Short mmCIF file of N, CA and C and ligand atoms in Angstrom, two decimals:
data_model
loop_
_atom_site.label_atom_id
_atom_site.label_comp_id
_atom_site.label_asym_id
_atom_site.label_seq_id
_atom_site.Cartn_x
_atom_site.Cartn_y
_atom_site.Cartn_z
N MET A 227 0.82 -1.21 -0.22
CA MET A 227 0.29 -0.25 0.27
C MET A 227 0.96 1.04 0.05
N LYS A 228 0.24 2.42 -0.30
CA LYS A 228 1.07 3.46 -0.65
C LYS A 228 0.85 4.14 0.92
N ALA A 229 2.05 5.06 1.27
CA ALA A 229 1.63 5.97 2.23
C ALA A 229 2.45 7.13 2.39
N ALA A 230 2.15 8.33 3.28
CA ALA A 230 3.26 9.19 3.37
C ALA A 230 3.89 9.06 4.38
N VAL A 231 5.36 9.12 4.04
CA VAL A 231 6.23 8.71 4.86
C VAL A 231 7.11 9.57 5.30
N VAL A 232 7.59 9.63 6.69
CA VAL A 232 8.86 10.53 6.90
C VAL A 232 10.00 9.81 7.64
N PRO A 233 10.88 9.51 6.99
CA PRO A 233 11.79 8.55 7.15
C PRO A 233 12.74 8.58 8.46
N ALA A 234 13.05 10.02 8.88
CA ALA A 234 13.74 10.17 9.73
C ALA A 234 13.66 11.96 10.28
N VAL A 235 14.00 12.35 11.47
CA VAL A 235 13.68 13.48 11.98
C VAL A 235 14.14 14.60 11.03
N SER A 236 13.30 15.49 10.62
CA SER A 236 13.26 16.35 10.05
C SER A 236 13.34 16.36 8.59
N SER A 237 13.30 15.03 8.26
CA SER A 237 13.47 14.59 6.41
C SER A 237 12.30 14.95 5.80
N SER A 238 12.45 15.12 4.55
CA SER A 238 11.24 15.40 3.48
C SER A 238 10.03 13.96 3.45
N TRP A 239 9.18 14.37 3.52
CA TRP A 239 7.93 13.67 3.22
C TRP A 239 8.09 12.86 1.73
N GLN A 240 7.90 11.46 2.03
CA GLN A 240 7.89 10.54 0.76
C GLN A 240 6.67 9.95 0.71
N ILE A 241 6.16 9.66 -0.86
CA ILE A 241 5.41 8.58 -0.69
C ILE A 241 5.95 7.12 -1.03
N LYS A 242 5.51 6.19 -0.28
CA LYS A 242 6.53 4.78 -0.49
C LYS A 242 5.26 3.63 -0.25
N ASP A 243 5.83 2.52 -0.80
CA ASP A 243 5.15 1.53 -0.61
C ASP A 243 5.44 0.73 0.70
N VAL A 244 4.31 0.65 1.63
CA VAL A 244 4.96 0.01 2.92
C VAL A 244 4.12 -1.32 2.79
N PRO A 245 4.21 -2.29 3.73
CA PRO A 245 3.57 -3.32 4.01
C PRO A 245 2.11 -3.11 4.54
N GLN A 246 1.11 -3.93 4.16
CA GLN A 246 -0.45 -3.76 4.62
C GLN A 246 -0.10 -4.21 6.03
N PRO A 247 -0.84 -3.61 6.99
CA PRO A 247 -1.23 -4.07 8.29
C PRO A 247 -2.35 -4.94 8.19
N GLN A 248 -2.22 -5.72 9.20
CA GLN A 248 -3.63 -6.60 9.38
C GLN A 248 -4.19 -6.15 10.97
N PRO A 249 -5.26 -6.47 11.10
CA PRO A 249 -5.93 -5.79 12.06
C PRO A 249 -5.80 -6.66 13.50
N GLY A 250 -5.17 -6.28 14.51
CA GLY A 250 -4.88 -7.04 15.86
C GLY A 250 -6.34 -6.89 16.68
N PRO A 251 -6.39 -7.42 17.77
CA PRO A 251 -7.80 -7.64 18.71
C PRO A 251 -8.40 -6.42 18.57
N ASN A 252 -9.67 -6.25 18.53
CA ASN A 252 -10.24 -5.20 18.50
C ASN A 252 -10.07 -4.03 17.89
N GLN A 253 -9.53 -4.51 16.66
CA GLN A 253 -9.32 -3.54 15.76
C GLN A 253 -9.73 -3.89 14.12
N VAL A 254 -9.90 -2.88 13.23
CA VAL A 254 -10.35 -2.92 12.12
C VAL A 254 -9.28 -2.17 11.03
N LEU A 255 -9.13 -2.89 9.79
CA LEU A 255 -8.10 -2.08 8.87
C LEU A 255 -9.09 -1.35 8.07
N VAL A 256 -8.51 -0.14 7.77
CA VAL A 256 -9.41 1.07 7.08
C VAL A 256 -8.39 1.32 5.72
N LYS A 257 -9.22 1.16 4.46
CA LYS A 257 -8.51 1.77 3.45
C LYS A 257 -9.24 3.10 3.25
N MET A 258 -7.71 4.26 3.29
CA MET A 258 -7.98 5.41 3.42
C MET A 258 -8.20 5.75 1.96
N HIS A 259 -9.47 6.71 2.02
CA HIS A 259 -9.85 7.49 0.85
C HIS A 259 -9.05 8.59 0.41
N ALA A 260 -9.22 9.18 1.72
CA ALA A 260 -8.51 10.65 1.80
C ALA A 260 -8.05 10.75 2.86
N SER A 261 -7.13 11.88 3.28
CA SER A 261 -6.69 12.39 4.92
C SER A 261 -6.14 13.33 4.74
N GLY A 262 -6.27 14.25 5.85
CA GLY A 262 -5.73 15.86 6.07
C GLY A 262 -4.66 15.62 6.70
N ILE A 263 -3.96 16.55 6.17
CA ILE A 263 -2.60 16.84 6.75
C ILE A 263 -2.54 18.09 7.47
N CYS A 264 -2.22 18.17 8.83
CA CYS A 264 -2.11 19.20 9.61
C CYS A 264 -1.03 19.76 10.33
N TYR A 265 -0.94 20.54 11.11
CA TYR A 265 0.54 20.95 11.94
C TYR A 265 0.73 19.77 12.80
N THR A 266 0.12 19.16 13.23
CA THR A 266 0.28 17.57 13.99
C THR A 266 1.34 16.98 13.02
N ASP A 267 1.23 16.79 11.63
CA ASP A 267 2.16 16.29 10.90
C ASP A 267 3.51 16.79 11.03
N VAL A 268 3.53 18.34 11.19
CA VAL A 268 4.78 18.95 11.13
C VAL A 268 5.79 18.58 12.33
N HIS A 269 4.78 18.65 13.76
CA HIS A 269 5.19 18.09 14.89
C HIS A 269 6.03 16.59 14.80
N LEU A 270 5.13 15.81 14.08
CA LEU A 270 5.69 14.55 13.92
C LEU A 270 7.11 14.57 13.22
N THR A 271 7.25 15.25 12.04
CA THR A 271 8.41 15.37 11.32
C THR A 271 9.53 15.91 11.72
N LEU A 272 9.24 16.88 12.84
CA LEU A 272 10.14 17.20 13.54
C LEU A 272 10.84 16.50 14.87
N GLY A 273 10.04 15.85 15.25
CA GLY A 273 10.63 14.68 16.18
C GLY A 273 9.64 15.25 17.59
N HIS A 274 8.89 16.12 17.75
CA HIS A 274 8.43 16.64 18.95
C HIS A 274 7.58 15.63 19.67
N PHE A 275 6.85 14.47 18.97
CA PHE A 275 6.32 13.46 19.86
C PHE A 275 7.30 12.33 20.01
N PRO A 276 7.24 11.52 21.07
CA PRO A 276 7.98 10.56 21.13
C PRO A 276 7.89 9.22 20.23
N GLY A 277 8.63 8.52 19.96
CA GLY A 277 8.47 7.29 19.00
C GLY A 277 9.55 7.32 18.26
N PRO A 278 9.58 5.97 17.52
CA PRO A 278 10.23 5.61 16.25
C PRO A 278 10.08 6.20 15.00
N PHE A 279 11.17 6.37 14.05
CA PHE A 279 10.77 6.75 12.53
C PHE A 279 11.22 5.35 12.09
N PRO A 280 10.65 5.13 10.94
CA PRO A 280 10.12 5.88 9.98
C PRO A 280 8.55 6.32 10.50
N ARG A 281 7.65 7.30 10.35
CA ARG A 281 6.50 7.57 10.82
C ARG A 281 5.72 7.69 9.44
N ILE A 282 4.56 7.22 9.70
CA ILE A 282 3.55 7.51 8.56
C ILE A 282 2.61 8.60 8.82
N LEU A 283 2.48 9.53 7.81
CA LEU A 283 1.63 10.57 8.24
C LEU A 283 0.03 10.51 7.87
N GLY A 284 -0.72 11.60 8.19
CA GLY A 284 -2.06 11.83 8.05
C GLY A 284 -2.41 10.81 9.17
N HIS A 285 -3.21 11.85 9.95
CA HIS A 285 -4.20 11.03 10.97
C HIS A 285 -5.74 11.37 11.16
N GLU A 286 -6.10 11.84 9.87
CA GLU A 286 -7.45 12.48 9.92
C GLU A 286 -8.29 11.85 8.75
N PRO A 287 -8.05 10.52 8.42
CA PRO A 287 -8.77 10.04 7.38
C PRO A 287 -10.36 9.61 7.43
N VAL A 288 -11.03 9.52 6.03
CA VAL A 288 -11.84 8.93 5.68
C VAL A 288 -11.51 7.50 4.98
N GLY A 289 -12.57 6.41 5.23
CA GLY A 289 -12.29 5.51 4.31
C GLY A 289 -13.32 4.36 4.39
N GLU A 290 -12.86 3.37 4.29
CA GLU A 290 -13.67 2.19 4.26
C GLU A 290 -13.18 0.98 4.97
N ILE A 291 -13.80 0.41 5.71
CA ILE A 291 -13.37 -0.81 6.38
C ILE A 291 -13.10 -1.92 5.73
N VAL A 292 -11.76 -2.64 5.36
CA VAL A 292 -11.57 -3.66 4.71
C VAL A 292 -11.23 -4.78 5.42
N ALA A 293 -11.28 -4.98 6.40
CA ALA A 293 -10.79 -6.02 7.28
C ALA A 293 -11.49 -5.95 8.63
N VAL A 294 -11.87 -7.02 9.43
CA VAL A 294 -12.35 -6.83 10.86
C VAL A 294 -11.67 -8.05 11.61
N ALA A 295 -10.97 -7.52 12.95
CA ALA A 295 -10.47 -8.93 13.81
C ALA A 295 -11.90 -9.62 14.25
N PRO A 296 -11.70 -10.77 14.47
CA PRO A 296 -12.65 -11.82 14.86
C PRO A 296 -13.39 -11.35 16.16
N ASP A 297 -12.84 -10.44 17.01
CA ASP A 297 -13.56 -10.02 17.98
C ASP A 297 -14.40 -8.82 17.91
N VAL A 298 -14.30 -8.32 16.63
CA VAL A 298 -15.07 -6.93 16.45
C VAL A 298 -16.50 -7.30 15.84
N THR A 299 -17.27 -6.80 16.97
CA THR A 299 -18.79 -7.16 16.24
C THR A 299 -19.86 -5.91 15.85
N THR A 300 -19.29 -4.71 16.27
CA THR A 300 -19.84 -3.17 15.87
C THR A 300 -19.72 -2.59 14.50
N ARG A 301 -18.99 -3.41 13.95
CA ARG A 301 -18.34 -2.92 12.66
C ARG A 301 -18.03 -3.97 11.69
N LYS A 302 -18.29 -3.61 10.23
CA LYS A 302 -18.10 -5.00 9.31
C LYS A 302 -17.30 -4.16 8.34
N VAL A 303 -16.91 -5.11 7.34
CA VAL A 303 -16.23 -4.96 6.07
C VAL A 303 -17.17 -4.11 5.30
N GLY A 304 -16.98 -3.18 4.64
CA GLY A 304 -17.64 -2.16 3.88
C GLY A 304 -18.35 -0.90 4.45
N ASP A 305 -18.10 -0.78 6.03
CA ASP A 305 -18.85 0.15 6.52
C ASP A 305 -17.84 1.48 6.10
N ARG A 306 -18.21 2.74 6.09
CA ARG A 306 -17.66 3.92 5.61
C ARG A 306 -17.09 4.67 7.24
N VAL A 307 -15.87 5.12 7.15
CA VAL A 307 -15.63 5.73 8.64
C VAL A 307 -14.96 6.89 8.31
N LYS A 308 -15.17 7.68 9.20
CA LYS A 308 -14.13 8.89 9.40
C LYS A 308 -13.46 8.71 10.60
N ILE A 309 -12.57 9.12 10.80
CA ILE A 309 -11.70 8.58 11.98
C ILE A 309 -11.12 10.09 12.85
N ALA A 310 -11.40 10.27 14.09
CA ALA A 310 -11.27 11.44 14.81
C ALA A 310 -10.87 10.79 16.26
N GLY A 311 -10.34 11.94 16.88
CA GLY A 311 -10.35 11.53 18.51
C GLY A 311 -8.63 11.42 18.90
N GLU A 312 -8.80 10.58 19.97
CA GLU A 312 -7.47 10.62 20.50
C GLU A 312 -6.49 9.63 19.57
N VAL A 313 -5.26 10.12 19.28
CA VAL A 313 -4.22 9.39 18.19
C VAL A 313 -3.03 8.99 19.18
N LYS A 314 -2.86 7.58 18.81
CA LYS A 314 -1.59 6.75 19.54
C LYS A 314 -0.76 6.85 18.06
N LEU A 315 0.24 7.38 18.37
CA LEU A 315 1.05 7.65 17.48
C LEU A 315 2.07 6.64 17.26
N TYR A 316 2.19 6.31 15.99
CA TYR A 316 3.42 5.59 15.31
C TYR A 316 4.32 4.64 15.86
N LEU A 317 3.76 3.34 15.81
CA LEU A 317 4.83 2.26 16.38
C LEU A 317 5.23 1.61 15.31
N GLN A 318 6.70 1.83 14.69
CA GLN A 318 7.22 1.14 14.00
C GLN A 318 6.93 1.31 12.33
N GLY A 319 6.40 2.49 12.03
CA GLY A 319 6.07 2.72 10.94
C GLY A 319 4.52 2.66 10.67
N THR A 320 3.87 2.22 11.68
CA THR A 320 2.27 2.21 11.47
C THR A 320 1.75 3.20 12.34
N ILE A 321 0.13 3.47 11.89
CA ILE A 321 -0.39 4.58 12.74
C ILE A 321 -1.53 3.85 13.44
N ASN A 322 -1.79 3.82 14.50
CA ASN A 322 -2.73 3.30 15.36
C ASN A 322 -3.79 4.30 15.85
N ILE A 323 -4.89 4.76 15.29
CA ILE A 323 -5.96 5.71 15.77
C ILE A 323 -7.06 5.05 16.85
ZN1 ZN B 647 -4.43 16.98 12.64
#
């Protein structure tokens, strides 16, 4: 899948192919149709938040659920979603929202 990636502190953003994650317990996988980029992404680029690099940017997505963990009962594949709220930032190049 394609992602907007910041490879290292203060480096340029790059569009890269990255491995597609699978949903863990109590998670869904969302195919992003669009995402906002805001000043939080600048803070992430500059290393103002803790956590490793590379980091995937864009934490304000809208999209469609394409996979659900077996224990998820309140959402299903095909649901359209907008993700907002608390953001857990960037664990080993993936984003969890
Ligand atoms: Zn934001």
